[in-house]
Amino acid sequence: MSALPPTTGDPAMYVHERGVAVVTGAARRIGRAIALDLAAHGHAVAVHCNASREEAEEVAEEIRHGQGRAMVVTADLADPAAVARVMAEVEAGLGVPTVLVNNASLFERDEVLTLDPDLYARHMAVNLTAPVFLARDLARRLPADREGLVINMIDQRVWRLTPMFFSYTLAKSALWTATQTLAQGLAPKVRVAGIGPGPTLANTRQSPADFRRQTEAVPLRRGPGLAEVTAAIRFVLETPSFTGQMLALDGGQHLAWETPDVVGVGE
């Protein structure tokens, strides 16, 4: 059976077959919400983690408690050998994966003049190289009668570049390019799309007040909640013509028009 129904007939029937989904960085935060929502909608879920094994096991147990199927896959996505084992482990434990959500991300502040080669390389490995090779491995393992879907969690900042978080921004910008070129290269067998969240949860460097100021400064004066992110994932799953595109869930943050060169200068 194909993972997507034939593209004829009632559009309401274009719903991704509930198969095996792999979610990287699924032990915490956005990844946890995505894994639980996929499971709630009928997918078996491979919960990937690196160091957060205990939290990942809790996510998997919550899925099983709801009568779903789940397993935990541990891998350092900066290690090519570990990345190469992921899809084989998932197939052995749950079956052939047809959905991959590349959610895991390294987000460390750096700047051009103080750039550290090791931190730069790790950003590229985790945020770009691992997602590309996991997508390749998913596509290689698909049976002839199945279709696949890759969703890359990117960032709205790839449409609004800044020099802060230099390595992260370069890697995510390259992942946005990879999303488009993977969509070209893997069509028609595999769709590849992106989600670009804006301020969804406070990061580890932000106080609640910092996060509130950030969300109140975007055009809509609010960012997305976790429910919006998971709803966007489901939209991509259930829209078989959607590929090579990114949904920015950011309250308009990427529009960035209220800047000092525009506001208060008589324009």
mmCIF file of C-alpha atoms in Angstrom, residues 50 75-83 121-127 129-131:
data_model
loop_
_atom_site.group_PDB
_atom_site.id
_atom_site.type_symbol
_atom_site.label_atom_id
_atom_site.label_comp_id
_atom_site.label_asym_id
_atom_site.label_seq_id
_atom_site.Cartn_x
_atom_site.Cartn_y
_atom_site.Cartn_z
ATOM 1 C CA ASN A 50 21.250 12.087 22.425
ATOM 2 C CA ALA A 75 22.463 8.836 18.599
ATOM 3 C CA ASP A 76 24.853 11.771 18.645
ATOM 4 C CA LEU A 77 23.936 13.474 15.378
ATOM 5 C CA ALA A 78 27.419 14.978 15.164
ATOM 6 C CA ASP A 79 28.774 11.422 14.715
ATOM 7 C CA PRO A 80 28.326 10.127 11.134
ATOM 8 C CA ALA A 81 28.545 6.507 12.273
ATOM 9 C CA ALA A 82 25.740 7.058 14.793
ATOM 10 C CA VAL A 83 23.593 8.787 12.162
ATOM 11 C CA ALA A 121 31.645 22.050 12.670
ATOM 12 C CA ARG A 122 29.227 20.686 15.257
ATOM 13 C CA HIS A 123 26.517 23.130 14.183
ATOM 14 C CA MET A 124 26.950 21.998 10.586
ATOM 15 C CA ALA A 125 26.927 18.329 11.558
ATOM 16 C CA VAL A 126 23.809 18.429 13.737
ATOM 17 C CA ASN A 127 21.763 21.070 11.896
ATOM 18 C CA THR A 129 24.582 17.059 7.608
ATOM 19 C CA ALA A 130 22.589 14.704 9.831
ATOM 20 C CA PRO A 131 19.189 15.827 8.463
#
